[in-house]
Short mmCIF file of C-alpha atoms in Angstrom, two decimals:
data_model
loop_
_atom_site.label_atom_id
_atom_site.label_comp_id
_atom_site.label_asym_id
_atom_site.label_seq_id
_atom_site.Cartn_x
_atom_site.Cartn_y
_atom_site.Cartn_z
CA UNK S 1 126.65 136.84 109.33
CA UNK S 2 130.17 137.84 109.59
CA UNK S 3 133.22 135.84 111.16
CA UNK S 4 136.51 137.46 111.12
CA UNK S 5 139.38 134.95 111.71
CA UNK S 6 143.42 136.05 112.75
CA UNK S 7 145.50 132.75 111.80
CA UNK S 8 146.92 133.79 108.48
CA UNK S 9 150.73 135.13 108.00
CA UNK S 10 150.62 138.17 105.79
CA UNK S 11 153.98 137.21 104.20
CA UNK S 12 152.67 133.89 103.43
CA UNK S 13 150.13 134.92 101.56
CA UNK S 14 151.82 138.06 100.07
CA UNK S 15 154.77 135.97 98.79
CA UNK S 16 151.62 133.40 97.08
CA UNK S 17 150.23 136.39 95.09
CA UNK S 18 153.57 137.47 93.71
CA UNK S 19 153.88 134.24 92.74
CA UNK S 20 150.93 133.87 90.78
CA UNK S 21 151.76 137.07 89.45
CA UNK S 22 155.14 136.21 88.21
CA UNK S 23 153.70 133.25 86.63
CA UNK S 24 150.44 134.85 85.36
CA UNK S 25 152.80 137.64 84.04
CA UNK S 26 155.25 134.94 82.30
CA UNK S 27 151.90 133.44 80.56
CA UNK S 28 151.03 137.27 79.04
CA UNK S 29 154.53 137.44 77.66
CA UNK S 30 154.60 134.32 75.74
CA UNK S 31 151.48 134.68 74.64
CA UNK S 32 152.19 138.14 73.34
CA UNK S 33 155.09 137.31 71.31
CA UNK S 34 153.03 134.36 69.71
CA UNK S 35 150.27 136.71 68.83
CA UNK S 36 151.72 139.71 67.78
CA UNK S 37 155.17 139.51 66.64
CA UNK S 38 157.58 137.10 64.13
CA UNK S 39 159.50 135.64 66.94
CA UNK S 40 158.18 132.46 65.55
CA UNK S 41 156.63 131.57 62.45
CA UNK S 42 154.76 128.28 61.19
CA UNK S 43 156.18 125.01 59.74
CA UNK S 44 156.51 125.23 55.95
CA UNK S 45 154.31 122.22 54.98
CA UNK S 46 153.83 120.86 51.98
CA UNK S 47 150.55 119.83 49.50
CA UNK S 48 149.22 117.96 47.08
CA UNK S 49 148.40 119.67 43.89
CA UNK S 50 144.49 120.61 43.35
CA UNK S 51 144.40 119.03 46.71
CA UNK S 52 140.37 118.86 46.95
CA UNK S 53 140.57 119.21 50.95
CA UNK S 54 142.34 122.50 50.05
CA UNK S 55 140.71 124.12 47.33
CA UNK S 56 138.07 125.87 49.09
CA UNK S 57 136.98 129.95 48.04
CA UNK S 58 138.98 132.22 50.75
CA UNK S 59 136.88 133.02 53.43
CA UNK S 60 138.64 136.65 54.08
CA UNK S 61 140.07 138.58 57.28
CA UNK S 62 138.43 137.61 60.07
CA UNK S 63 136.61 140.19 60.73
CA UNK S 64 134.11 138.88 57.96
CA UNK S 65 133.24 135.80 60.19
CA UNK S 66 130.14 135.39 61.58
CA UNK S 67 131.15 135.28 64.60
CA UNK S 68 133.89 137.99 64.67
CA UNK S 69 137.03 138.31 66.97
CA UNK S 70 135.55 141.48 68.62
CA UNK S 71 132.31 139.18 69.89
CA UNK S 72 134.45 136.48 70.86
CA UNK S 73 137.24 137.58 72.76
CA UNK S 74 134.86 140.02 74.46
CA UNK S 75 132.52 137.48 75.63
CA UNK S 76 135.53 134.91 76.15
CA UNK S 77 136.94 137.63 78.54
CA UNK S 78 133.94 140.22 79.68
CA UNK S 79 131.56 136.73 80.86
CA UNK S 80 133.56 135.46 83.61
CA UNK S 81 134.01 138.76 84.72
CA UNK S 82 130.36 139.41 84.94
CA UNK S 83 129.26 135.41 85.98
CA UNK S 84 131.85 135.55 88.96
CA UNK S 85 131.15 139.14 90.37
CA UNK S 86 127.77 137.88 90.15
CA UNK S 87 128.34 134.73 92.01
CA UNK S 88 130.63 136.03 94.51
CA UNK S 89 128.23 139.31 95.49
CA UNK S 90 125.21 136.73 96.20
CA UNK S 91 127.34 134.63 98.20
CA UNK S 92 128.25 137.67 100.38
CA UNK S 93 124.36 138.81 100.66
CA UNK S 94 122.99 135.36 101.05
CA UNK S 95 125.66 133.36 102.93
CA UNK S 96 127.30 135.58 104.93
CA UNK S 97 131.25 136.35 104.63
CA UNK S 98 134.19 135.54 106.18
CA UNK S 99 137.31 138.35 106.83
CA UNK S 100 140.66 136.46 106.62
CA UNK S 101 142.73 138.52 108.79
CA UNK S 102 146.70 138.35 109.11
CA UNK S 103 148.70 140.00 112.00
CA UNK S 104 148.18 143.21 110.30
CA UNK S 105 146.28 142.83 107.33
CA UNK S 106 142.79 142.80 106.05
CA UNK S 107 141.31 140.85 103.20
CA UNK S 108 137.82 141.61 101.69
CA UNK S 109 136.33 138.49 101.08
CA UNK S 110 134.42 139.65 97.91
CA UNK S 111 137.89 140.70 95.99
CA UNK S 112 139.65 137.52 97.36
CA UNK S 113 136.83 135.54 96.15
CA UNK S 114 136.85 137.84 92.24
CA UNK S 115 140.37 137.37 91.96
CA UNK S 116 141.03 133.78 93.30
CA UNK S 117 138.36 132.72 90.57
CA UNK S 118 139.16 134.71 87.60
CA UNK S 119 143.08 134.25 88.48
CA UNK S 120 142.76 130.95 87.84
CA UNK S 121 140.72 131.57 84.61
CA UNK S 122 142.96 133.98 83.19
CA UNK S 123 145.91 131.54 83.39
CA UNK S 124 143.85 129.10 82.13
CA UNK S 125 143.09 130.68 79.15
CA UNK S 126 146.41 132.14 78.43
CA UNK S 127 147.47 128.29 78.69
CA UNK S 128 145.38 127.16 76.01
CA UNK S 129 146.49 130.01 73.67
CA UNK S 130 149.97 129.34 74.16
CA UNK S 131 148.99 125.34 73.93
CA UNK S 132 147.00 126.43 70.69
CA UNK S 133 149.85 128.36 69.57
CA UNK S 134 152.47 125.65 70.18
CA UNK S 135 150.29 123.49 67.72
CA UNK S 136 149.69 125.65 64.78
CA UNK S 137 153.56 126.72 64.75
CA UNK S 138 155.02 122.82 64.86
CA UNK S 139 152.31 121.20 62.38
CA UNK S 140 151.62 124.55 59.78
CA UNK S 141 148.59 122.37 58.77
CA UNK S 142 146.61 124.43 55.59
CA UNK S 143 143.58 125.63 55.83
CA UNK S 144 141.00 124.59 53.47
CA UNK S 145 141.17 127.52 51.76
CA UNK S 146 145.17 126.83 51.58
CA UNK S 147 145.44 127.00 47.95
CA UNK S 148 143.65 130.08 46.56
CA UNK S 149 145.85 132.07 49.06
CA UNK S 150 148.92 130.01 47.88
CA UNK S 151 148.13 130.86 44.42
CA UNK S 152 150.95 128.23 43.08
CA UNK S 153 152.09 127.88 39.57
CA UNK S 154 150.94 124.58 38.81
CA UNK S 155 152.71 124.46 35.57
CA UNK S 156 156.24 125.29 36.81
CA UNK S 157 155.65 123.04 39.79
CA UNK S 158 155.29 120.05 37.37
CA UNK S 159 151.51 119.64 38.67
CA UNK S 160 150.15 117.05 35.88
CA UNK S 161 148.07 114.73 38.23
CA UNK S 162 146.57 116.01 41.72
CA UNK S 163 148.67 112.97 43.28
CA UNK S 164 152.28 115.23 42.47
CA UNK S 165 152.82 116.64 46.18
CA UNK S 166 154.78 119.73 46.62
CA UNK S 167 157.39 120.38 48.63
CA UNK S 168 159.43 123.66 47.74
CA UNK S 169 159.19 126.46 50.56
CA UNK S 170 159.01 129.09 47.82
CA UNK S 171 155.75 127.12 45.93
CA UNK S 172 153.50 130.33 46.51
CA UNK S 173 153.19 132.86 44.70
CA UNK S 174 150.04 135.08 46.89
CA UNK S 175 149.96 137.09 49.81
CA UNK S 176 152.73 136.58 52.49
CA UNK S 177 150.09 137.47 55.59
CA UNK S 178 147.68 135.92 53.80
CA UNK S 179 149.81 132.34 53.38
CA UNK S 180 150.97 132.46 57.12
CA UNK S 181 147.38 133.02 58.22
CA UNK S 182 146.58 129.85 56.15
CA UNK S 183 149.01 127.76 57.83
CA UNK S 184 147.69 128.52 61.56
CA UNK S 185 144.61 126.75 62.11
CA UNK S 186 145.66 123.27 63.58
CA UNK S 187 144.14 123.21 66.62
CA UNK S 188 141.51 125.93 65.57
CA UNK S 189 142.09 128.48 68.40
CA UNK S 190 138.88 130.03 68.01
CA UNK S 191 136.99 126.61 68.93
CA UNK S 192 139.92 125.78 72.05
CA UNK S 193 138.91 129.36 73.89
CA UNK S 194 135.44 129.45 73.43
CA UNK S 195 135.04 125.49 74.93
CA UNK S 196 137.61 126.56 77.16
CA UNK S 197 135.22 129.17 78.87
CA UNK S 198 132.34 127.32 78.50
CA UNK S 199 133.44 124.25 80.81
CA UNK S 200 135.28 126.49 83.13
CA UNK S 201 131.92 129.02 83.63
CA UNK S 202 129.49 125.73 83.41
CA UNK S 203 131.56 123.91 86.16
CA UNK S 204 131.33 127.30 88.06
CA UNK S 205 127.63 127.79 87.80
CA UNK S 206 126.81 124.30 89.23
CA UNK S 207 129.45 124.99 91.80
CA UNK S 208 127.87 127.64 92.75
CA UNK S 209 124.01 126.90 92.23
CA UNK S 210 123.62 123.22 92.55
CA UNK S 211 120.08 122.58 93.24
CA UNK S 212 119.43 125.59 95.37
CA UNK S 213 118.23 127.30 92.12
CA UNK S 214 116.00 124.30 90.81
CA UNK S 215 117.36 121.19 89.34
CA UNK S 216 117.17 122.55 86.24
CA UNK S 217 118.83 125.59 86.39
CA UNK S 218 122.30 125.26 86.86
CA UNK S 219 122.38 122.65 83.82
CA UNK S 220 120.43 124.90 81.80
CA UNK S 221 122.58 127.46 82.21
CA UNK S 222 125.84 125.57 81.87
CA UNK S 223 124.37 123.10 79.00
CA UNK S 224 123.66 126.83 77.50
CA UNK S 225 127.22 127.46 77.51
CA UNK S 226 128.63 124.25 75.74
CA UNK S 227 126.20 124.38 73.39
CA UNK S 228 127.42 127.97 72.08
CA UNK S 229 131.16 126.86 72.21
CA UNK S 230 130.56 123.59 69.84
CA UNK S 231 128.50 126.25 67.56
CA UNK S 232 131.57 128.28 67.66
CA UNK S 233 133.74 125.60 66.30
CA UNK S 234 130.66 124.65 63.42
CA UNK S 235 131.03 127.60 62.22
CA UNK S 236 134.72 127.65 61.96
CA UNK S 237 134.28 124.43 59.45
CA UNK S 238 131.20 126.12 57.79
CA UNK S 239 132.76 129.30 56.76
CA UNK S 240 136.02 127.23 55.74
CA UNK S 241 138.42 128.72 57.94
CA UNK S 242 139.12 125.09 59.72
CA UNK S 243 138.94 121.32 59.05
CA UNK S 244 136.32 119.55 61.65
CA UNK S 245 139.78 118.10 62.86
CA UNK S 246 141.14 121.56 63.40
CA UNK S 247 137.75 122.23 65.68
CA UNK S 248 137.92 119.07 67.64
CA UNK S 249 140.93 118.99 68.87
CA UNK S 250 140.94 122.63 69.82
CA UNK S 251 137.73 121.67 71.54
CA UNK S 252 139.33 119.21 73.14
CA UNK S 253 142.33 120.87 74.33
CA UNK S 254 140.08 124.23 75.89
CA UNK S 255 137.55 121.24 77.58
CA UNK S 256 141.04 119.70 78.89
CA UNK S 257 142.84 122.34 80.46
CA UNK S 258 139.09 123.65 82.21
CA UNK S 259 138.59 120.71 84.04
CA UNK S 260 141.99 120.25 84.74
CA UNK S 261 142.25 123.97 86.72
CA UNK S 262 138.68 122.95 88.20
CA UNK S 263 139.94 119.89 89.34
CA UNK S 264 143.34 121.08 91.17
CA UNK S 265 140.83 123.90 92.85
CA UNK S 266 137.72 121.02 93.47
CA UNK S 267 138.06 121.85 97.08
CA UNK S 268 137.42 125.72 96.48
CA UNK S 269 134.70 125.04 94.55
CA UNK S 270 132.86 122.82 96.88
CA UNK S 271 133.69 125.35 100.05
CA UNK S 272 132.17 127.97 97.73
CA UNK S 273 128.60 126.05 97.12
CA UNK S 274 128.79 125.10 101.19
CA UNK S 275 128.94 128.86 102.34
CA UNK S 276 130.80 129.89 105.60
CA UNK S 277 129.85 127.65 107.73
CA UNK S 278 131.86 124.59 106.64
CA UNK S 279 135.00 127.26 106.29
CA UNK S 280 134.66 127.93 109.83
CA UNK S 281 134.43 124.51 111.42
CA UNK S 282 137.24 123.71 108.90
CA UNK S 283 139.50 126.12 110.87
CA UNK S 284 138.44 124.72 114.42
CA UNK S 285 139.02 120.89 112.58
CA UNK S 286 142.42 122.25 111.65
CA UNK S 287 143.30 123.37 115.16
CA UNK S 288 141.85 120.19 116.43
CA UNK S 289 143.74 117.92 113.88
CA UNK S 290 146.74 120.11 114.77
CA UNK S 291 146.53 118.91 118.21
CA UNK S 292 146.51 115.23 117.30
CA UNK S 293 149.41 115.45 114.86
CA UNK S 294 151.66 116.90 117.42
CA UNK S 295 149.98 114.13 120.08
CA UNK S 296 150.08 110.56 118.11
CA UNK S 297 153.32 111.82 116.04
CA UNK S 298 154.40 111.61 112.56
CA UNK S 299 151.70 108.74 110.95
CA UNK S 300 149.54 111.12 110.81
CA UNK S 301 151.16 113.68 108.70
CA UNK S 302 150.16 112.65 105.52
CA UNK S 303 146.17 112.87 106.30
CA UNK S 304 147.12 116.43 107.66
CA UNK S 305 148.79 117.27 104.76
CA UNK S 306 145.76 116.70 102.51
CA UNK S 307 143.33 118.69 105.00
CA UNK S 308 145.69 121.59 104.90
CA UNK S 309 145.75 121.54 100.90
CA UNK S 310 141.89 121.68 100.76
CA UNK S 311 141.44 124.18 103.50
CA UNK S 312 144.69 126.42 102.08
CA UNK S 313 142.99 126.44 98.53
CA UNK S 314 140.36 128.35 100.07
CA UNK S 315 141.91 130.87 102.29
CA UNK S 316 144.74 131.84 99.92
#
């Protein structure tokens, strides 16, 4: 089943993507100058001396984690890809598809479909770094393994009882990378971005399977998904690289920011799990409700208004 419908301006929706590129493009930039340069650095905060909470054995680079950056950021950004190219090619083959046409352009549904979704994903999750970010640079909160990268000199810093709380920005005496990387783990970003892509893909997958796939699928699949993310931030506190506060509210943040992009797009992801028939009558309802607008005059705007923003959610 294919319906090709002419009602869209190509500038309109040209001028849309550019500016979801522009902001999409403003997100990278931010993010990259958080990640990879010293535009900004962390808070210098202070400690207690022998501080239990932050005596803990270092933990190492990263790349000694169970679960290292490589896995993580490849699942966190190769899943979505493969869960929505997934979802959007069965649509097409079981649904039917539906060719927005403009006065002189063509739009394939399946890349509309691809990139509408993992737009919004992508900015998502470039949000919640730069949200993650934001936090670890304001609070510098110590990791638990704070103090045998620190490496302070107790006895010069007048540390007789663990009570004595130090203060002095030049108190270490270790590794410069090593100290910075210490003071970055409030919110744990590892434990924001993984939650972050599990709600986001598990409010996908029951979007898009509901009960056509068995009751018990689509929660499987998305309960699946949570489940890995909260083991994600366990082992953060396991291997001492972050406090359980440092996972929770990272959690917390990533769970936030997915179900607030799923809810500002709820009405693309119900028109997704209705297929193309709802889409179409929506476009002869709009033309009808048209009518009436322009017929009963301007008390009716406001109820247009909210049809248009549900139907133009899933056209642009």
């Amino acid at each position: 089943q294919s319906v090709s419908l002419h009602f869209f301006s190509p500038s309109l929706v040209t001028c849309e993507w550019l500016f979801g590129v522009v902001i999409l493009a403003a997100a990278v930039m931010l993010v990259y100058y958080c990640e990879f340069t010293d535009t900004f650095s962390p808070a210098q905060q202070g400690f207690a001396c022998r501080d239990p909470a932050l005596t803990r054995p270092d933990p190492g680079p990263e790349q000694l984690s169970r679960i290292q950056p490589v896995i993580l950021y490849s699942v966190v950004g190769g899943l979505p890809v493969v869960l929505v190219s997934l979802a959007v090619i069965s649509a097409q083959l079981t649904k039917g598809m539906v060719v927005v046409m403009g006065d002189c352009c063509y739009v394939n549904p399946m890349v509309r479909r691809t990139f509408r979704f993992l737009g919004v994903y992508v900015f998502g999750l470039f949000a919640t770094d730069i949200l993650v970010n934001a936090g670890q640079l304001v609070t510098g909160s110590p990791a638990p393994y704070f103090l045998s990268v620190c490496q302070p000199n107790y006895t010069a810093l007048g540390c007789q009882d663990v009570a004595h709380f130090v203060s002095q920005s030049d108190a270490c005496t270790g590794d410069a990378d090593d100290i910075t990387r210490a003071r970055k783990t409030f919110p744990s970003k590892e434990a924001a971005l993984s939650l972050y892509t599990a709600v986001y893909l598990a409010m996908y997958v029951m979007s898009c399977i509901g009960t056509s796939g068995g009751r018990l699928t689509g929660p499987l699949l998305s309960l699946s998904l949570v489940s890995l993310a909260v083991l994600t931030g366990i082992n953060r506190v396991a291997e001492y690289r972050n406090h359980w506060s440092d996972t929770i509210v990272g959690q917390v943040i990533g769970g936030a920011v997915a179900v607030f992009l799923v809810s500002c797009n709820s009405c693309t992801f119900v028109l997704l799990m209705r297929g193309p028939d709802l889409r179409v009558s929506l476009h002869v309802a709009t033309v009808v409700l048209n009518m009436v607008v322009a017929q009963n005059g301007p008390e009716y705007v406001a109820f247009a208004l909210n049809f248009h923003r549900c139907r133009k959610q899933e056209w642009n």
